[in-house]
Amino acid sequence: MDLKDYIRDIPDFPEPGILFRDITTLLREPKAFQHVLDCLVEEYKDQQIDYVAGIESRGFIFGTPLALQLGCGFVPIRKPGKLPAATFSESYTLEYGKNTLEIHQDAFGIPGSRVLIIDDLLATGGTAVAAGKLVQKAGGTLAGFGFIIELTFLNGRAKLLEDVPAVALVSY
Amino acid sequence: MDLKDYIRDIPDFPEPGILFRDITTLLREPKAFQHVLDCLVEEYKDQQIDYVAGIESRGFIFGTPLALQLGCGFVPIRKPGKLPAATFSESYTLEYGKNTLEIHQDAFGIPGSRVLIIDDLLATGGTAVAAGKLVQKAGGTLAGFGFIIELTFLNGRAKLLEDVPAVALVSY
């Protein structure tokens, strides 16, 4: 199955000149969505993952079914002010401004837990790097980054930690 | 399994006087998270659901694995400006102000598709009612509302459509 057949291109979103890769057309097709999950499970089933951390919001879409399939806990990495208990924060710059992400300080039960970070898209890498720092602040060991789509021309992969494997199912 | 054992109470969040029911402690325990899914699958497996619509963001956490288990498509109902193609919108009032939700106009392949709306929490019901209207605007037939937690003292259930069954796994 070629996942690109299910990803829709939307020109000029969210800004003029940006070609947005829309996954909602993939999600609404059960066979395509299940195929994405099967690919992720195949990639990570022997990696001794303890927790899947999903980045709000599209990381939740793929991270939660993956956590359940792997028999792992799920940890949300969220936008500021959404997590109710004590958090760690990381701010980072984006093409369109500045963002902050948070994780619960007690997100992982045991220090050194192996944590896989899941998001839908690897673009400039800023979000993924911030999520990686949060996992480490909360005492987790980064086991990998998993993405559905990688925009290779933005070279985000170069920003990720070299010794942490990064996987993307589809590249543009 | 008593799911309340896995839900953490956080006083005075997001505002003084509010007791927040935190599900992150449930999500990080694989057996508890899987139990939630098993309960939802049991509830809906014979209901001929065509699409699960999850409300951003916590509705994504439960809606996506449920859609996959039921072999349904998943449709995100999102905050304004997040969905890239043509949308329908619904605004509604909240305790703390006003919110808007959006759905893609072409979310459902076939008019009359049976759509189950999933969110983590039924509080005053405003969010669920808006999501229900969006599903109908996009040509779907409302098959049910599924929640993890219901705050019965807020009486949100009274706002939902009478002929659409609503299920909550845990009540406070």
mmCIF file of N, CA, C and O in Angstrom, chain A residues 8 10 13-14 20 22 24-25 27-30 33-34 37 50-51 56-58 60-62 64-65 67-69 71-76 78-79 81-85 104 106-109, chain B residues 8 10 13-14 20 22 24-25 27-30 33-34 37 50-51 56-58 60-62 64-65 67-69 71-76 78-79 81-85 104 106-109:
data_model
loop_
_atom_site.group_PDB
_atom_site.id
_atom_site.type_symbol
_atom_site.label_atom_id
_atom_site.label_comp_id
_atom_site.label_asym_id
_atom_site.label_seq_id
_atom_site.Cartn_x
_atom_site.Cartn_y
_atom_site.Cartn_z
ATOM 1 N N ARG A 8 -3.660 13.880 1.424
ATOM 2 C CA ARG A 8 -4.155 14.910 0.499
ATOM 3 C C ARG A 8 -3.252 16.139 0.562
ATOM 4 O O ARG A 8 -2.857 16.554 1.656
ATOM 5 N N ILE A 10 -2.856 20.094 0.327
ATOM 6 C CA ILE A 10 -3.647 21.328 0.404
ATOM 7 C C ILE A 10 -2.679 22.505 0.222
ATOM 8 O O ILE A 10 -1.864 22.784 1.105
ATOM 9 N N PHE A 13 -1.658 26.334 2.911
ATOM 10 C CA PHE A 13 -2.142 26.165 4.273
ATOM 11 C C PHE A 13 -0.978 25.734 5.134
ATOM 12 O O PHE A 13 -0.236 24.835 4.731
ATOM 13 N N PRO A 14 -0.816 26.299 6.330
ATOM 14 C CA PRO A 14 -1.611 27.375 6.943
ATOM 15 C C PRO A 14 -1.270 28.766 6.433
ATOM 16 O O PRO A 14 -1.912 29.717 6.851
ATOM 17 N N PHE A 20 0.415 21.841 2.429
ATOM 18 C CA PHE A 20 0.114 21.070 3.644
ATOM 19 C C PHE A 20 -0.228 19.636 3.271
ATOM 20 O O PHE A 20 -1.016 19.394 2.357
ATOM 21 N N ASP A 22 -2.205 16.601 4.265
ATOM 22 C CA ASP A 22 -3.390 16.383 5.107
ATOM 23 C C ASP A 22 -3.613 14.884 5.321
ATOM 24 O O ASP A 22 -3.881 14.143 4.374
ATOM 25 N N THR A 24 -6.052 13.612 7.216
ATOM 26 C CA THR A 24 -7.422 13.244 7.590
ATOM 27 C C THR A 24 -8.031 12.281 6.567
ATOM 28 O O THR A 24 -8.890 11.464 6.911
ATOM 29 N N THR A 25 -7.565 12.386 5.320
ATOM 30 C CA THR A 25 -8.063 11.477 4.279
ATOM 31 C C THR A 25 -7.514 10.054 4.464
ATOM 32 O O THR A 25 -8.109 9.093 3.971
ATOM 33 N N LEU A 27 -6.863 8.892 7.694
ATOM 34 C CA LEU A 27 -7.495 8.419 8.936
ATOM 35 C C LEU A 27 -8.905 7.874 8.699
ATOM 36 O O LEU A 27 -9.369 7.000 9.418
ATOM 37 N N ARG A 28 -9.585 8.441 7.713
ATOM 38 C CA ARG A 28 -10.972 8.027 7.515
ATOM 39 C C ARG A 28 -11.077 6.721 6.727
ATOM 40 O O ARG A 28 -12.195 6.204 6.542
ATOM 41 N N GLU A 29 -9.941 6.217 6.215
ATOM 42 C CA GLU A 29 -9.918 4.924 5.508
ATOM 43 C C GLU A 29 -9.350 3.860 6.441
ATOM 44 O O GLU A 29 -8.139 3.815 6.667
ATOM 45 N N PRO A 30 -10.188 2.990 6.988
ATOM 46 C CA PRO A 30 -9.713 2.052 8.015
ATOM 47 C C PRO A 30 -8.496 1.236 7.578
ATOM 48 O O PRO A 30 -7.578 1.026 8.375
ATOM 49 N N PHE A 33 -5.325 3.520 7.711
ATOM 50 C CA PHE A 33 -4.958 3.836 9.095
ATOM 51 C C PHE A 33 -4.366 2.586 9.772
ATOM 52 O O PHE A 33 -3.330 2.649 10.441
ATOM 53 N N GLN A 34 -4.994 1.441 9.563
ATOM 54 C CA GLN A 34 -4.488 0.202 10.152
ATOM 55 C C GLN A 34 -3.105 -0.142 9.595
ATOM 56 O O GLN A 34 -2.244 -0.634 10.331
ATOM 57 N N LEU A 37 -0.521 1.781 11.461
ATOM 58 C CA LEU A 37 -0.290 1.158 12.770
ATOM 59 C C LEU A 37 0.552 -0.104 12.641
ATOM 60 O O LEU A 37 1.476 -0.331 13.422
ATOM 61 N N ASP A 50 8.986 1.189 26.873
ATOM 62 C CA ASP A 50 8.169 1.220 28.094
ATOM 63 C C ASP A 50 7.003 2.204 27.980
ATOM 64 O O ASP A 50 5.930 1.961 28.513
ATOM 65 N N TYR A 51 7.256 3.343 27.339
ATOM 66 C CA TYR A 51 6.214 4.357 27.173
ATOM 67 C C TYR A 51 6.260 4.926 25.760
ATOM 68 O O TYR A 51 7.345 5.154 25.224
ATOM 69 N N GLU A 56 0.963 16.582 21.309
ATOM 70 C CA GLU A 56 -0.352 17.153 20.999
ATOM 71 C C GLU A 56 -0.341 17.873 19.661
ATOM 72 O O GLU A 56 0.574 18.620 19.392
ATOM 73 N N SER A 57 -1.449 17.718 18.836
ATOM 74 C CA SER A 57 -2.531 16.769 19.014
ATOM 75 C C SER A 57 -2.388 15.583 18.075
ATOM 76 O O SER A 57 -2.902 14.533 18.353
ATOM 77 N N ARG A 58 -1.745 15.764 16.915
ATOM 78 C CA ARG A 58 -1.759 14.665 15.948
ATOM 79 C C ARG A 58 -0.882 13.504 16.384
ATOM 80 O O ARG A 58 -1.082 12.376 15.925
ATOM 81 N N PHE A 60 -1.132 12.277 19.242
ATOM 82 C CA PHE A 60 -2.049 11.431 20.028
ATOM 83 C C PHE A 60 -2.724 10.392 19.118
ATOM 84 O O PHE A 60 -3.041 9.288 19.549
ATOM 85 N N ILE A 61 -2.982 10.805 17.875
ATOM 86 C CA ILE A 61 -3.752 9.973 16.942
ATOM 87 C C ILE A 61 -3.031 8.664 16.636
ATOM 88 O O ILE A 61 -3.656 7.617 16.514
ATOM 89 N N PHE A 62 -1.711 8.749 16.519
ATOM 90 C CA PHE A 62 -0.937 7.546 16.198
ATOM 91 C C PHE A 62 -0.307 6.941 17.454
ATOM 92 O O PHE A 62 -0.084 5.735 17.528
ATOM 93 N N THR A 64 -1.457 6.735 20.626
ATOM 94 C CA THR A 64 -2.270 5.951 21.566
ATOM 95 C C THR A 64 -2.536 4.534 21.059
ATOM 96 O O THR A 64 -2.331 3.585 21.822
ATOM 97 N N PRO A 65 -2.951 4.346 19.798
ATOM 98 C CA PRO A 65 -3.128 2.947 19.379
ATOM 99 C C PRO A 65 -1.806 2.174 19.376
ATOM 100 O O PRO A 65 -1.791 0.974 19.669
ATOM 101 N N ALA A 67 0.724 2.615 21.514
ATOM 102 C CA ALA A 67 1.004 2.250 22.908
ATOM 103 C C ALA A 67 0.196 1.016 23.300
ATOM 104 O O ALA A 67 0.727 0.073 23.901
ATOM 105 N N LEU A 68 -1.086 1.016 22.947
ATOM 106 C CA LEU A 68 -1.936 -0.129 23.304
ATOM 107 C C LEU A 68 -1.444 -1.403 22.634
ATOM 108 O O LEU A 68 -1.382 -2.461 23.265
ATOM 109 N N GLN A 69 -1.073 -1.306 21.361
ATOM 110 C CA GLN A 69 -0.612 -2.499 20.641
ATOM 111 C C GLN A 69 0.701 -3.025 21.192
ATOM 112 O O GLN A 69 0.953 -4.227 21.182
ATOM 113 N N GLY A 71 1.561 -2.685 24.280
ATOM 114 C CA GLY A 71 1.405 -2.963 25.710
ATOM 115 C C GLY A 71 2.164 -1.989 26.590
ATOM 116 O O GLY A 71 2.591 -2.311 27.698
ATOM 117 N N CYS A 72 2.336 -0.746 26.088
ATOM 118 C CA CYS A 72 3.075 0.304 26.800
ATOM 119 C C CYS A 72 2.112 1.305 27.418
ATOM 120 O O CYS A 72 0.983 1.439 26.956
ATOM 121 N N GLY A 73 2.620 2.088 28.361
ATOM 122 C CA GLY A 73 1.883 3.254 28.813
ATOM 123 C C GLY A 73 1.946 4.360 27.772
ATOM 124 O O GLY A 73 2.871 4.407 26.948
ATOM 125 N N PHE A 74 0.951 5.260 27.817
ATOM 126 C CA PHE A 74 0.945 6.427 26.923
ATOM 127 C C PHE A 74 1.112 7.696 27.757
ATOM 128 O O PHE A 74 0.444 7.863 28.790
ATOM 129 N N VAL A 75 1.997 8.573 27.289
ATOM 130 C CA VAL A 75 2.259 9.838 27.989
ATOM 131 C C VAL A 75 2.027 10.992 27.017
ATOM 132 O O VAL A 75 2.677 11.052 25.967
ATOM 133 N N PRO A 76 1.098 11.899 27.337
ATOM 134 C CA PRO A 76 0.876 13.050 26.454
ATOM 135 C C PRO A 76 1.882 14.166 26.720
ATOM 136 O O PRO A 76 2.151 14.518 27.864
ATOM 137 N N ARG A 78 2.049 18.046 25.985
ATOM 138 C CA ARG A 78 0.949 18.944 25.633
ATOM 139 C C ARG A 78 1.356 20.403 25.543
ATOM 140 O O ARG A 78 2.432 20.812 25.966
ATOM 141 N N LYS A 79 0.447 21.191 24.991
ATOM 142 C CA LYS A 79 0.614 22.636 24.932
ATOM 143 C C LYS A 79 0.480 23.208 26.348
ATOM 144 O O LYS A 79 -0.091 22.553 27.228
ATOM 145 N N GLY A 81 -0.366 24.775 29.870
ATOM 146 C CA GLY A 81 -1.575 24.967 30.658
ATOM 147 C C GLY A 81 -2.588 23.858 30.553
ATOM 148 O O GLY A 81 -3.676 23.952 31.113
ATOM 149 N N LYS A 82 -2.272 22.788 29.839
ATOM 150 C CA LYS A 82 -3.232 21.703 29.657
ATOM 151 C C LYS A 82 -3.021 20.572 30.661
ATOM 152 O O LYS A 82 -3.973 19.871 30.996
ATOM 153 N N LEU A 83 -1.797 20.339 31.078
ATOM 154 C CA LEU A 83 -1.527 19.241 32.015
ATOM 155 C C LEU A 83 -1.728 19.745 33.439
ATOM 156 O O LEU A 83 -1.166 20.775 33.829
ATOM 157 N N PRO A 84 -2.527 19.023 34.236
ATOM 158 C CA PRO A 84 -2.958 19.589 35.511
ATOM 159 C C PRO A 84 -1.956 19.477 36.663
ATOM 160 O O PRO A 84 -2.035 20.253 37.609
ATOM 161 N N ALA A 85 -1.037 18.507 36.625
ATOM 162 C CA ALA A 85 -0.089 18.353 37.739
ATOM 163 C C ALA A 85 1.207 19.104 37.416
ATOM 164 O O ALA A 85 1.289 19.818 36.424
ATOM 165 N N HIS A 104 4.296 16.040 32.227
ATOM 166 C CA HIS A 104 4.185 15.881 33.679
ATOM 167 C C HIS A 104 5.531 15.429 34.249
ATOM 168 O O HIS A 104 6.190 14.551 33.697
ATOM 169 N N ASP A 106 6.026 13.641 36.745
ATOM 170 C CA ASP A 106 5.977 12.235 37.178
ATOM 171 C C ASP A 106 5.439 11.328 36.062
ATOM 172 O O ASP A 106 4.840 10.288 36.321
ATOM 173 N N ALA A 107 5.721 11.723 34.812
ATOM 174 C CA ALA A 107 5.141 10.992 33.675
ATOM 175 C C ALA A 107 5.557 9.520 33.641
ATOM 176 O O ALA A 107 4.747 8.647 33.310
ATOM 177 N N PHE A 108 6.811 9.250 33.988
ATOM 178 C CA PHE A 108 7.330 7.881 33.870
ATOM 179 C C PHE A 108 7.519 7.286 35.259
ATOM 180 O O PHE A 108 8.114 7.911 36.140
ATOM 181 N N GLY A 109 7.018 6.073 35.412
ATOM 182 C CA GLY A 109 7.066 5.445 36.734
ATOM 183 C C GLY A 109 8.479 5.203 37.220
ATOM 184 O O GLY A 109 8.819 5.510 38.367
ATOM 185 N N ARG B 8 -6.637 10.533 38.706
ATOM 186 C CA ARG B 8 -6.079 11.343 39.797
ATOM 187 C C ARG B 8 -6.901 12.615 39.958
ATOM 188 O O ARG B 8 -7.267 13.249 38.962
ATOM 189 N N ILE B 10 -7.075 16.475 40.906
ATOM 190 C CA ILE B 10 -6.204 17.655 41.051
ATOM 191 C C ILE B 10 -7.100 18.829 41.442
ATOM 192 O O ILE B 10 -7.887 19.305 40.629
ATOM 193 N N PHE B 13 -7.889 23.141 39.513
ATOM 194 C CA PHE B 13 -7.404 23.189 38.132
ATOM 195 C C PHE B 13 -8.601 22.987 37.218
ATOM 196 O O PHE B 13 -9.397 22.085 37.451
ATOM 197 N N PRO B 14 -8.732 23.772 36.133
ATOM 198 C CA PRO B 14 -7.861 24.894 35.739
ATOM 199 C C PRO B 14 -8.116 26.193 36.493
ATOM 200 O O PRO B 14 -7.405 27.167 36.252
ATOM 201 N N PHE B 20 -10.241 18.759 39.184
ATOM 202 C CA PHE B 20 -9.970 18.213 37.855
ATOM 203 C C PHE B 20 -9.713 16.714 37.948
ATOM 204 O O PHE B 20 -8.968 16.258 38.808
ATOM 205 N N ASP B 22 -7.917 13.809 36.415
ATOM 206 C CA ASP B 22 -6.741 13.672 35.538
ATOM 207 C C ASP B 22 -6.609 12.226 35.066
ATOM 208 O O ASP B 22 -6.391 11.316 35.865
ATOM 209 N N THR B 24 -4.231 11.190 32.931
ATOM 210 C CA THR B 24 -2.872 10.815 32.490
ATOM 211 C C THR B 24 -2.339 9.646 33.321
ATOM 212 O O THR B 24 -1.521 8.856 32.832
ATOM 213 N N THR B 25 -2.792 9.539 34.558
ATOM 214 C CA THR B 25 -2.358 8.426 35.426
ATOM 215 C C THR B 25 -2.989 7.103 34.978
ATOM 216 O O THR B 25 -2.460 6.031 35.279
ATOM 217 N N LEU B 27 -3.689 6.595 31.587
ATOM 218 C CA LEU B 27 -3.075 6.326 30.278
ATOM 219 C C LEU B 27 -1.705 5.672 30.412
ATOM 220 O O LEU B 27 -1.294 4.903 29.552
ATOM 221 N N ARG B 28 -0.997 6.005 31.482
ATOM 222 C CA ARG B 28 0.375 5.466 31.614
ATOM 223 C C ARG B 28 0.403 4.039 32.148
ATOM 224 O O ARG B 28 1.469 3.433 32.220
ATOM 225 N N GLU B 29 -0.781 3.518 32.539
ATOM 226 C CA GLU B 29 -0.875 2.118 32.996
ATOM 227 C C GLU B 29 -1.517 1.293 31.887
ATOM 228 O O GLU B 29 -2.748 1.357 31.684
ATOM 229 N N PRO B 30 -0.731 0.493 31.189
ATOM 230 C CA PRO B 30 -1.262 -0.211 30.017
ATOM 231 C C PRO B 30 -2.520 -1.037 30.317
ATOM 232 O O PRO B 30 -3.447 -1.048 29.506
ATOM 233 N N PHE B 33 -5.555 1.410 30.608
ATOM 234 C CA PHE B 33 -5.891 2.017 29.308
ATOM 235 C C PHE B 33 -6.554 0.945 28.425
ATOM 236 O O PHE B 33 -7.592 1.193 27.785
ATOM 237 N N GLN B 34 -5.979 -0.268 28.416
ATOM 238 C CA GLN B 34 -6.562 -1.340 27.605
ATOM 239 C C GLN B 34 -7.971 -1.688 28.097
ATOM 240 O O GLN B 34 -8.863 -1.979 27.292
ATOM 241 N N LEU B 37 -10.428 0.667 26.636
ATOM 242 C CA LEU B 37 -10.697 0.320 25.238
ATOM 243 C C LEU B 37 -11.617 -0.892 25.135
ATOM 244 O O LEU B 37 -12.555 -0.920 24.331
ATOM 245 N N ASP B 50 -19.862 3.466 11.427
ATOM 246 C CA ASP B 50 -19.046 3.662 10.224
ATOM 247 C C ASP B 50 -17.814 4.534 10.504
ATOM 248 O O ASP B 50 -16.753 4.324 9.925
ATOM 249 N N TYR B 51 -18.009 5.552 11.358
ATOM 250 C CA TYR B 51 -16.907 6.458 11.691
ATOM 251 C C TYR B 51 -16.922 6.767 13.187
ATOM 252 O O TYR B 51 -18.000 6.960 13.771
ATOM 253 N N GLU B 56 -10.984 17.081 19.660
ATOM 254 C CA GLU B 56 -9.630 17.485 20.048
ATOM 255 C C GLU B 56 -9.604 17.951 21.493
ATOM 256 O O GLU B 56 -10.500 18.690 21.904
ATOM 257 N N SER B 57 -8.517 17.595 22.265
ATOM 258 C CA SER B 57 -7.501 16.641 21.918
ATOM 259 C C SER B 57 -7.704 15.322 22.633
ATOM 260 O O SER B 57 -7.231 14.291 22.170
ATOM 261 N N ARG B 58 -8.370 15.322 23.793
ATOM 262 C CA ARG B 58 -8.409 14.065 24.555
ATOM 263 C C ARG B 58 -9.339 13.050 23.917
ATOM 264 O O ARG B 58 -9.217 11.857 24.167
ATOM 265 N N PHE B 60 -9.161 12.358 20.899
ATOM 266 C CA PHE B 60 -8.290 11.627 19.967
ATOM 267 C C PHE B 60 -7.678 10.402 20.661
ATOM 268 O O PHE B 60 -7.436 9.371 20.033
ATOM 269 N N ILE B 61 -7.401 10.567 21.957
ATOM 270 C CA ILE B 61 -6.690 9.521 22.722
ATOM 271 C C ILE B 61 -7.500 8.230 22.784
ATOM 272 O O ILE B 61 -6.944 7.137 22.709
ATOM 273 N N PHE B 62 -8.799 8.361 22.921
ATOM 274 C CA PHE B 62 -9.644 7.170 23.016
ATOM 275 C C PHE B 62 -10.308 6.847 21.673
ATOM 276 O O PHE B 62 -10.613 5.693 21.390
ATOM 277 N N THR B 64 -9.146 7.168 18.520
ATOM 278 C CA THR B 64 -8.370 6.517 17.459
ATOM 279 C C THR B 64 -8.199 5.019 17.682
ATOM 280 O O THR B 64 -8.456 4.237 16.764
ATOM 281 N N PRO B 65 -7.794 4.572 18.890
ATOM 282 C CA PRO B 65 -7.704 3.108 19.050
ATOM 283 C C PRO B 65 -9.065 2.434 18.919
ATOM 284 O O PRO B 65 -9.156 1.309 18.420
ATOM 285 N N ALA B 67 -11.553 3.404 16.908
ATOM 286 C CA ALA B 67 -11.851 3.313 15.472
ATOM 287 C C ALA B 67 -11.113 2.122 14.859
ATOM 288 O O ALA B 67 -11.702 1.331 14.107
ATOM 289 N N LEU B 68 -9.837 1.979 15.192
ATOM 290 C CA LEU B 68 -9.055 0.871 14.630
ATOM 291 C C LEU B 68 -9.629 -0.474 15.062
ATOM 292 O O LEU B 68 -9.754 -1.391 14.244
ATOM 293 N N GLN B 69 -9.995 -0.594 16.335
ATOM 294 C CA GLN B 69 -10.532 -1.870 16.828
ATOM 295 C C GLN B 69 -11.878 -2.206 16.187
ATOM 296 O O GLN B 69 -12.203 -3.366 15.995
ATOM 297 N N GLY B 71 -12.681 -1.252 13.226
ATOM 298 C CA GLY B 71 -12.528 -1.264 11.769
ATOM 299 C C GLY B 71 -13.229 -0.094 11.095
ATOM 300 O O GLY B 71 -13.685 -0.188 9.954
ATOM 301 N N CYS B 72 -13.326 1.026 11.816
ATOM 302 C CA CYS B 72 -14.003 2.234 11.307
ATOM 303 C C CYS B 72 -12.979 3.270 10.877
ATOM 304 O O CYS B 72 -11.843 3.250 11.323
ATOM 305 N N GLY B 73 -13.430 4.243 10.102
ATOM 306 C CA GLY B 73 -12.627 5.426 9.868
ATOM 307 C C GLY B 73 -12.628 6.326 11.098
ATOM 308 O O GLY B 73 -13.550 6.275 11.915
ATOM 309 N N PHE B 74 -11.591 7.158 11.199
ATOM 310 C CA PHE B 74 -11.518 8.134 12.289
ATOM 311 C C PHE B 74 -11.611 9.539 11.706
ATOM 312 O O PHE B 74 -10.929 9.865 10.730
ATOM 313 N N VAL B 75 -12.442 10.378 12.319
ATOM 314 C CA VAL B 75 -12.632 11.761 11.873
ATOM 315 C C VAL B 75 -12.341 12.702 13.036
ATOM 316 O O VAL B 75 -12.994 12.610 14.078
ATOM 317 N N PRO B 76 -11.361 13.596 12.875
ATOM 318 C CA PRO B 76 -11.076 14.549 13.952
ATOM 319 C C PRO B 76 -12.012 15.756 13.908
ATOM 320 O O PRO B 76 -12.253 16.322 12.841
ATOM 321 N N ARG B 78 -11.952 19.425 15.330
ATOM 322 C CA ARG B 78 -10.807 20.199 15.827
ATOM 323 C C ARG B 78 -11.127 21.638 16.192
ATOM 324 O O ARG B 78 -12.175 22.179 15.850
ATOM 325 N N LYS B 79 -10.176 22.258 16.883
ATOM 326 C CA LYS B 79 -10.253 23.679 17.205
ATOM 327 C C LYS B 79 -10.086 24.482 15.907
ATOM 328 O O LYS B 79 -9.563 23.964 14.923
ATOM 329 N N GLY B 81 -9.136 26.605 12.718
ATOM 330 C CA GLY B 81 -7.913 26.875 11.987
ATOM 331 C C GLY B 81 -6.959 25.700 11.878
ATOM 332 O O GLY B 81 -5.857 25.839 11.342
ATOM 333 N N LYS B 82 -7.343 24.553 12.379
ATOM 334 C CA LYS B 82 -6.445 23.388 12.358
ATOM 335 C C LYS B 82 -6.712 22.473 11.173
ATOM 336 O O LYS B 82 -5.798 21.787 10.705
ATOM 337 N N LEU B 83 -7.951 22.390 10.717
ATOM 338 C CA LEU B 83 -8.275 21.498 9.598
ATOM 339 C C LEU B 83 -8.040 22.245 8.297
ATOM 340 O O LEU B 83 -8.554 23.357 8.105
ATOM 341 N N PRO B 84 -7.290 21.655 7.370
ATOM 342 C CA PRO B 84 -6.820 22.414 6.213
ATOM 343 C C PRO B 84 -7.815 22.565 5.067
ATOM 344 O O PRO B 84 -7.691 23.490 4.270
ATOM 345 N N ALA B 85 -8.799 21.679 4.939
ATOM 346 C CA ALA B 85 -9.744 21.771 3.815
ATOM 347 C C ALA B 85 -11.006 22.537 4.276
ATOM 348 O O ALA B 85 -11.062 23.051 5.389
ATOM 349 N N HIS B 104 -14.277 18.732 8.835
ATOM 350 C CA HIS B 104 -14.183 18.838 7.377
ATOM 351 C C HIS B 104 -15.547 18.576 6.742
ATOM 352 O O HIS B 104 -16.260 17.655 7.142
ATOM 353 N N ASP B 106 -16.129 17.306 3.953
ATOM 354 C CA ASP B 106 -16.150 16.001 3.283
ATOM 355 C C ASP B 106 -15.680 14.872 4.210
ATOM 356 O O ASP B 106 -15.120 13.872 3.764
ATOM 357 N N ALA B 107 -15.944 15.054 5.522
ATOM 358 C CA ALA B 107 -15.425 14.092 6.500
ATOM 359 C C ALA B 107 -15.925 12.663 6.266
ATOM 360 O O ALA B 107 -15.180 11.702 6.441
ATOM 361 N N PHE B 108 -17.187 12.534 5.884
ATOM 362 C CA PHE B 108 -17.783 11.204 5.756
ATOM 363 C C PHE B 108 -18.001 10.877 4.285
ATOM 364 O O PHE B 108 -18.562 11.676 3.538
ATOM 365 N N GLY B 109 -17.583 9.694 3.901
ATOM 366 C CA GLY B 109 -17.664 9.320 2.497
ATOM 367 C C GLY B 109 -19.085 9.250 1.982
ATOM 368 O O GLY B 109 -19.410 9.763 0.913
#
